mmCIF file of C-alpha atoms and ligand atoms in Angstrom:
data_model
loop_
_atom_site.group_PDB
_atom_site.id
_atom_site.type_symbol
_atom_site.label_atom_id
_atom_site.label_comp_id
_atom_site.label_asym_id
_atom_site.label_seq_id
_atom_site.Cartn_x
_atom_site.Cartn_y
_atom_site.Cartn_z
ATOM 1 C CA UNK T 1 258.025 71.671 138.013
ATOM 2 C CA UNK T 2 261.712 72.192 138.781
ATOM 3 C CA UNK T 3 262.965 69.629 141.323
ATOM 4 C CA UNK T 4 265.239 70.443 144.264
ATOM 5 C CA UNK T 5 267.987 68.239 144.327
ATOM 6 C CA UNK T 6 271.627 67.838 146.057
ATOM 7 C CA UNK T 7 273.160 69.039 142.660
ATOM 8 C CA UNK T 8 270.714 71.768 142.194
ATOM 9 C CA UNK T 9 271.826 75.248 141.922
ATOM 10 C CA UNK T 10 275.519 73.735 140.288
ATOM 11 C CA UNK T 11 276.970 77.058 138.887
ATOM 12 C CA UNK T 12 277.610 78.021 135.302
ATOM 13 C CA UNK T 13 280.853 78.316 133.710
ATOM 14 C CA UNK T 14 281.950 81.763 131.508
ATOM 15 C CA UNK T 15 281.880 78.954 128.473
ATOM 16 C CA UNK T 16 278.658 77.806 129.244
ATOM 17 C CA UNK T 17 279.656 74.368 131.250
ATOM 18 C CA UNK T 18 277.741 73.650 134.091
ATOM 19 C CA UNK T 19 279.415 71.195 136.708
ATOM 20 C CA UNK T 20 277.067 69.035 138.882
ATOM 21 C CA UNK T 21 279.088 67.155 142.005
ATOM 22 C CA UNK T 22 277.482 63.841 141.553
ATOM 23 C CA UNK T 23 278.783 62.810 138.116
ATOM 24 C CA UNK T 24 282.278 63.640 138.919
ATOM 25 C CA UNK T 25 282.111 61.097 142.406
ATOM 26 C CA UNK T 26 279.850 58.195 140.227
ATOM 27 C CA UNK T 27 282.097 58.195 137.230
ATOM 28 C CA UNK T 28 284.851 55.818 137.800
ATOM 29 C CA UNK T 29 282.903 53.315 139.104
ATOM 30 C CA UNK T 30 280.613 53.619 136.271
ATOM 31 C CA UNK T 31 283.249 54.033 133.660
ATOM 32 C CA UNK T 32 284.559 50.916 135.459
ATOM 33 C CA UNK T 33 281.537 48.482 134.139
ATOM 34 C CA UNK T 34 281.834 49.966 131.170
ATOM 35 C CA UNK T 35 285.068 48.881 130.601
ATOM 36 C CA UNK T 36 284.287 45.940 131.602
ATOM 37 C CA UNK T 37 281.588 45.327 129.557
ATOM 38 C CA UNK T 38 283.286 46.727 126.381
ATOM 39 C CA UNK T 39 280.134 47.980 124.193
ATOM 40 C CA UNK T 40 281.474 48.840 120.600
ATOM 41 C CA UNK T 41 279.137 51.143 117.892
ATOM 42 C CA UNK T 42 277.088 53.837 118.575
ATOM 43 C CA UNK T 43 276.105 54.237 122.755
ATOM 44 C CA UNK T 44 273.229 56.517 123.161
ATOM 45 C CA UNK T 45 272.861 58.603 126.281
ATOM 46 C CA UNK T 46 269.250 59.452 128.030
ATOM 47 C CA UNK T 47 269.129 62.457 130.397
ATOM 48 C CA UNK T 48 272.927 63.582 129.901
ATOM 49 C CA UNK T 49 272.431 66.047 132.366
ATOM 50 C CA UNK T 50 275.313 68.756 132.434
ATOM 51 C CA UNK T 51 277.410 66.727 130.058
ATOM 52 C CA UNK T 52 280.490 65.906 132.289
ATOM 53 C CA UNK T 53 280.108 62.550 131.928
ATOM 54 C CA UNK T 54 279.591 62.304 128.068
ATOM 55 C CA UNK T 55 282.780 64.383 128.219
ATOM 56 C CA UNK T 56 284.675 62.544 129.958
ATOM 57 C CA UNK T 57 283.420 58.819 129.022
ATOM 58 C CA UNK T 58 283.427 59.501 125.506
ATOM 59 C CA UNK T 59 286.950 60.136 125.506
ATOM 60 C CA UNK T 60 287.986 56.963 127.570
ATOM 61 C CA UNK T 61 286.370 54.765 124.617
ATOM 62 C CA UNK T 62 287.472 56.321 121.505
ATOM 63 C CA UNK T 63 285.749 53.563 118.945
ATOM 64 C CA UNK T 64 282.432 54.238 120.625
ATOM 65 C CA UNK T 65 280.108 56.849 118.932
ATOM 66 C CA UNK T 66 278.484 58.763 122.103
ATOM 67 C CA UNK T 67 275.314 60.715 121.248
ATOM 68 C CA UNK T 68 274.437 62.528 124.840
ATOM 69 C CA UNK T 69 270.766 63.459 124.639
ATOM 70 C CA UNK T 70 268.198 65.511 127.187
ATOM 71 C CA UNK T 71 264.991 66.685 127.657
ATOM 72 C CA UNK T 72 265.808 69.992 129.327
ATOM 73 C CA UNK T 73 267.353 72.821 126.400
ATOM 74 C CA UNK T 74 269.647 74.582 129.070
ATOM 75 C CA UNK T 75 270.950 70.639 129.515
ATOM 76 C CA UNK T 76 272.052 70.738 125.916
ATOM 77 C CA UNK T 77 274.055 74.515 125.834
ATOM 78 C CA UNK T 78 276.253 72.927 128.608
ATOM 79 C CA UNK T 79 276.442 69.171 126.860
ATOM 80 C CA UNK T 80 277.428 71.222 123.959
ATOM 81 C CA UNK T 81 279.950 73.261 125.911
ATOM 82 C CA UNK T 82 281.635 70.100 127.474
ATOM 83 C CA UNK T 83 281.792 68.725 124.060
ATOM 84 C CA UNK T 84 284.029 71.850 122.813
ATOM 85 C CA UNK T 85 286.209 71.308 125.835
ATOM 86 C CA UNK T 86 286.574 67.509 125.314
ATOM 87 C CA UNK T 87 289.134 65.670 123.436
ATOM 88 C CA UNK T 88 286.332 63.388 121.851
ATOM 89 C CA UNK T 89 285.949 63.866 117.758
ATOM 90 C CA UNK T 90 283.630 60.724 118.636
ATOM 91 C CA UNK T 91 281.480 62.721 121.033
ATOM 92 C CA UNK T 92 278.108 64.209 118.889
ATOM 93 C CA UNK T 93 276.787 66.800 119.104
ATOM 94 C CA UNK T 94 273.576 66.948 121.536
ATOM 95 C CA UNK T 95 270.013 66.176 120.714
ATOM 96 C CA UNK T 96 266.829 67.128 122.167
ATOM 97 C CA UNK T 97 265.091 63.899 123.458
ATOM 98 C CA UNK T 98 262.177 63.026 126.067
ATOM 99 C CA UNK T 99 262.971 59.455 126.542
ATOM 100 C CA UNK T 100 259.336 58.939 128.152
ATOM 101 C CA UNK T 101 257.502 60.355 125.079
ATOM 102 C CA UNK T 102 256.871 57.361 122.504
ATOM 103 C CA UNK T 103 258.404 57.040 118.992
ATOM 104 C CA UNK T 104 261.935 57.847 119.401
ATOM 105 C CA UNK T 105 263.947 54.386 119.155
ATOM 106 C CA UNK T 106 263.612 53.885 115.614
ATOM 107 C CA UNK T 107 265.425 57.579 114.923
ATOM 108 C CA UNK T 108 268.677 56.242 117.513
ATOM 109 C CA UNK T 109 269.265 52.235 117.011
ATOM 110 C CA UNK T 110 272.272 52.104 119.371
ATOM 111 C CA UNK T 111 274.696 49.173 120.241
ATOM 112 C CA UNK T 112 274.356 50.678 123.685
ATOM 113 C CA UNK T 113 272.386 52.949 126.294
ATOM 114 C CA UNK T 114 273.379 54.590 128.980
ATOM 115 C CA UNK T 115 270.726 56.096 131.578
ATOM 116 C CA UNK T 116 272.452 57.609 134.815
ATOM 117 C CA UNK T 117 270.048 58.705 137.918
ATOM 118 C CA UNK T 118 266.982 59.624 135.999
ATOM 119 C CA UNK T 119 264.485 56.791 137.023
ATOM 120 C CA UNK T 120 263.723 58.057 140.381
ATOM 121 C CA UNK T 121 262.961 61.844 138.797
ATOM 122 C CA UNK T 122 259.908 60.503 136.928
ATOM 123 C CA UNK T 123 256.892 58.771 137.160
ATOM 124 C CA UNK T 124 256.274 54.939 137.314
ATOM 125 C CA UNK T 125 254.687 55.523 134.105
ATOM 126 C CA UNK T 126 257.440 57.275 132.286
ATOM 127 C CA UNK T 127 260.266 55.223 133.817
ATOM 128 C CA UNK T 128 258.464 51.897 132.022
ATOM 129 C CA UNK T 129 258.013 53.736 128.724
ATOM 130 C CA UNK T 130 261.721 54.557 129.399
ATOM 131 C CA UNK T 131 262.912 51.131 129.790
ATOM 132 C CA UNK T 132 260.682 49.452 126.884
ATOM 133 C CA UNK T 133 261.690 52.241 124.652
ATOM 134 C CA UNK T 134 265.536 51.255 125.054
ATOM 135 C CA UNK T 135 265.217 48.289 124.825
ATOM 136 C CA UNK T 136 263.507 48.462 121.392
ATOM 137 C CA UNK T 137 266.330 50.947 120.472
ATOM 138 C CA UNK T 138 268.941 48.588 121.084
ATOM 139 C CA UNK T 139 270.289 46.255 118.058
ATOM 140 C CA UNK T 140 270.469 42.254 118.551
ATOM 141 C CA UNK T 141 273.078 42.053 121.463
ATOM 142 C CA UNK T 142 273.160 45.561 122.296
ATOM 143 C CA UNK T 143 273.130 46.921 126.187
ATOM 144 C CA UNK T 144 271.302 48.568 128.245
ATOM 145 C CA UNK T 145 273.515 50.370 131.442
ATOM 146 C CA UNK T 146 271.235 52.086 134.110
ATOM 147 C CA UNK T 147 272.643 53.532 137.404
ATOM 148 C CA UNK T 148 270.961 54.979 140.242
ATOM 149 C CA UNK T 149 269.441 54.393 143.473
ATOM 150 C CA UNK T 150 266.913 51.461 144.070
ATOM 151 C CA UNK T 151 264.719 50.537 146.420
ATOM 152 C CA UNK T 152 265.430 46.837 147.181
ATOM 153 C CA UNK T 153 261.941 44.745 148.580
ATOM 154 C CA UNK T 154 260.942 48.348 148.831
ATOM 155 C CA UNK T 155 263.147 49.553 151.488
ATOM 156 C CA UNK T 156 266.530 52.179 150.785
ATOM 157 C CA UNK T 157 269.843 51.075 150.606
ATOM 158 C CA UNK T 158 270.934 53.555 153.047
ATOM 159 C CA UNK T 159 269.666 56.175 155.304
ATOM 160 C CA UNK T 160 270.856 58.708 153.019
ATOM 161 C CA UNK T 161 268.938 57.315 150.160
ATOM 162 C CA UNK T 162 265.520 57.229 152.618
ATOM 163 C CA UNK T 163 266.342 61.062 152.717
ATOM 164 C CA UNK T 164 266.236 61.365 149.681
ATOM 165 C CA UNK T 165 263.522 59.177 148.147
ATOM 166 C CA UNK T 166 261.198 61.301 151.093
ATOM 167 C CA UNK T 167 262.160 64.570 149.834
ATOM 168 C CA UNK T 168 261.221 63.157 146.215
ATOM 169 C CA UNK T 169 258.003 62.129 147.167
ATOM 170 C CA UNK T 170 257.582 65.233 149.121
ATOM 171 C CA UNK T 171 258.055 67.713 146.102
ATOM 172 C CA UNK T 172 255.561 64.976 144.031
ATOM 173 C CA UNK T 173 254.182 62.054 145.124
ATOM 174 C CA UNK T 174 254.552 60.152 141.573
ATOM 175 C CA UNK T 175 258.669 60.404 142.121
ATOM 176 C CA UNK T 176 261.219 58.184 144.219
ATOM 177 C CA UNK T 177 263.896 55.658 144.179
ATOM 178 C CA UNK T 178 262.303 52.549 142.045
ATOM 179 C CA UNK T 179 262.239 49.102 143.355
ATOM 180 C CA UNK T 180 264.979 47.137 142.299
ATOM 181 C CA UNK T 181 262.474 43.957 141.245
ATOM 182 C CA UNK T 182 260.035 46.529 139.494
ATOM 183 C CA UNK T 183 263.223 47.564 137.294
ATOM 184 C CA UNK T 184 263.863 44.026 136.249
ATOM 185 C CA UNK T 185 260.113 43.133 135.818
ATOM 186 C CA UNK T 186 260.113 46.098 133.343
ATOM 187 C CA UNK T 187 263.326 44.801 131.428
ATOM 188 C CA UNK T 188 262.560 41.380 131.439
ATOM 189 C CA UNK T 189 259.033 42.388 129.761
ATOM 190 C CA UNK T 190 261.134 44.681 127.368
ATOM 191 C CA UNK T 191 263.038 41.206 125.906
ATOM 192 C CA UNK T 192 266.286 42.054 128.007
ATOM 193 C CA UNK T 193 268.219 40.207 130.458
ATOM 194 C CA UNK T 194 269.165 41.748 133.389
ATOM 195 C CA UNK T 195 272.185 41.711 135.949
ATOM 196 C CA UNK T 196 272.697 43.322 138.714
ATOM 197 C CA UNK T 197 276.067 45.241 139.739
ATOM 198 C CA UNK T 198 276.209 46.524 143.395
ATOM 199 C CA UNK T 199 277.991 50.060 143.048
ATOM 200 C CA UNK T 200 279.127 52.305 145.819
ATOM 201 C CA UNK T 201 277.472 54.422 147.770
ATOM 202 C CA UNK T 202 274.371 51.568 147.383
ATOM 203 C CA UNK T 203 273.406 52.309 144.234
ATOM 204 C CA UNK T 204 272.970 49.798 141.415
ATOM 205 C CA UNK T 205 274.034 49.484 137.807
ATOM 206 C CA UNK T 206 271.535 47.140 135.543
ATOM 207 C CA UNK T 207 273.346 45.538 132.725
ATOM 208 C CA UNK T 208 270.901 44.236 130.251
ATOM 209 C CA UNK T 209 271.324 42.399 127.136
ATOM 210 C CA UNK T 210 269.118 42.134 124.005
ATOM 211 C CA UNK T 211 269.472 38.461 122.887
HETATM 212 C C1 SAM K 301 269.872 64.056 138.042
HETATM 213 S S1 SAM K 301 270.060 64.518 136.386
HETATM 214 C C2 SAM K 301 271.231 63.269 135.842
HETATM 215 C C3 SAM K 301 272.106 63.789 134.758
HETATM 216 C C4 SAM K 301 273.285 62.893 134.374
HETATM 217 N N1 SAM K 301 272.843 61.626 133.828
HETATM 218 C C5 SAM K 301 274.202 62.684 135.551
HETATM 219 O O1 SAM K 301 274.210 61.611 136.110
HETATM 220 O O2 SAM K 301 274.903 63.620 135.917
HETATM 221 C C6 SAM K 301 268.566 64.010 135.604
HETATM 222 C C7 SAM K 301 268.454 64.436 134.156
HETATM 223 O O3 SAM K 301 267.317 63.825 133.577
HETATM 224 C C8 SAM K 301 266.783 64.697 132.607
HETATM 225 N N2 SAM K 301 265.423 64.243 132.305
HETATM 226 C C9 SAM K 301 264.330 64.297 133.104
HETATM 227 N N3 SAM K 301 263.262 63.736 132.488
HETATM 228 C C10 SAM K 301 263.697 63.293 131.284
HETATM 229 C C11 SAM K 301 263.077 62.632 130.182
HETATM 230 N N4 SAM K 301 261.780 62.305 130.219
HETATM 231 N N5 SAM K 301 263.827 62.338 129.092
HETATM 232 C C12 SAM K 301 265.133 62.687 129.044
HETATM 233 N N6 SAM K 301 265.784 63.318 130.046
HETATM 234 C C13 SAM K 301 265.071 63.623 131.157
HETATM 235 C C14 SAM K 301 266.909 66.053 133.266
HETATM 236 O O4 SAM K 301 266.811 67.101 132.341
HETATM 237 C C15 SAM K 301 268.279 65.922 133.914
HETATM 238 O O5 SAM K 301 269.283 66.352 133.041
#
């Protein structure tokens, strides 16, 4: 099923990039805790999305090797576009990936990964399998960055996000906005250690270390 979201319907590009509102407003603040957390080696990004942000992230850490990643093939025509645009030799090249579908972590050990607003698109059962599989991607000491919006003790951050998380559950029941103690049961469970950021617009980044 293809869900209606506030991006949705983000036009096309003549060279094939598509341009989605939301990653250009989240990604200083994001960039920002990146910076700030400094990974080094090869980052791995789930659900890239149209690509902006590997674009644009990629080039603002030059040592890093960024492999953007989705499940959705139209996803990867415009990651691919944004990577011709981008000055980023250490930007790869796309690959096709369902982080929810087991057996993938061994193919992409990464120092680092980098999930931005997917959790709340999928199931409870997919967003574990999501979590434990990155964690057993990343290497001793490696990262694990995940934005979105949370629930916290169950209730939204905002009334914007309550909005939202109904017109989720509206299109499917399954979907919504994660609780934000659910998310650090799972990564606890997954042998990471999670912190909390507070980001604008009440959403949260999850910084969470392999030991
Ligand atoms: C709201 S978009 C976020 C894209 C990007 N991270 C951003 O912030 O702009 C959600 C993305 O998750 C991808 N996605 C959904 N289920 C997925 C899965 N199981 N594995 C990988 N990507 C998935 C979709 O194709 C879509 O690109």
């Amino acid at each position: 099923m293809s869900l209606q979201l506030p991006d949705s319907g983000a036009p096309t590009g003549p060279d094939g990039r598509r341009h989605a509102p939301s990653a250009d407003r989240n990604a200083e603040a994001i960039l920002a805790v990146l910076r700030a957390e400094a990974p080094t080696g090869r980052l791995l990004e789930i659900a890239s999305g149209t690509g902006q942000h590997a674009a644009r992230f990629a080039a603002a850490f030059p040592a890093l090797l960024w492999q953007p990643s989705d499940l959705d093939p139209e996803n990867l025509v415009s990651i691919e576009a944004w990577r011709r645009t981008a000055a980023a030799p250490n930007l790869l090249a796309p690959i096709a990936l369902d982080a929810a579908r087991p057996g993938w972590p061994e193919r992409y050990p990464s120092e680092a990964v980098l999930i931005v607003n997917l959790l709340h698109l999928i199931p409870d059962e997919d967003a574990a399998s999501v979590l434990a599989q990155s964690a057993s991607a990343l290497t001793a000491g490696g990262t694990l960055f995940l934005y979105g919006p949370f629930l916290r003790d169950g209730r939204p951050g905002s009334d914007g996000d309550a909005d939202f998380d109904a017109s989720l559950r509206a299109q499917d029941p399954r979907l919504g906005l994660k609780d934000r103690a659910w998310v650090e049961a799972q990564l606890l469970a997954a042998g990471l250690r999670p912190r909390v950021v507070e980001m604008p617009a009440h959403n949260l980044m999850f910084v969470a270390r392999r030991a």
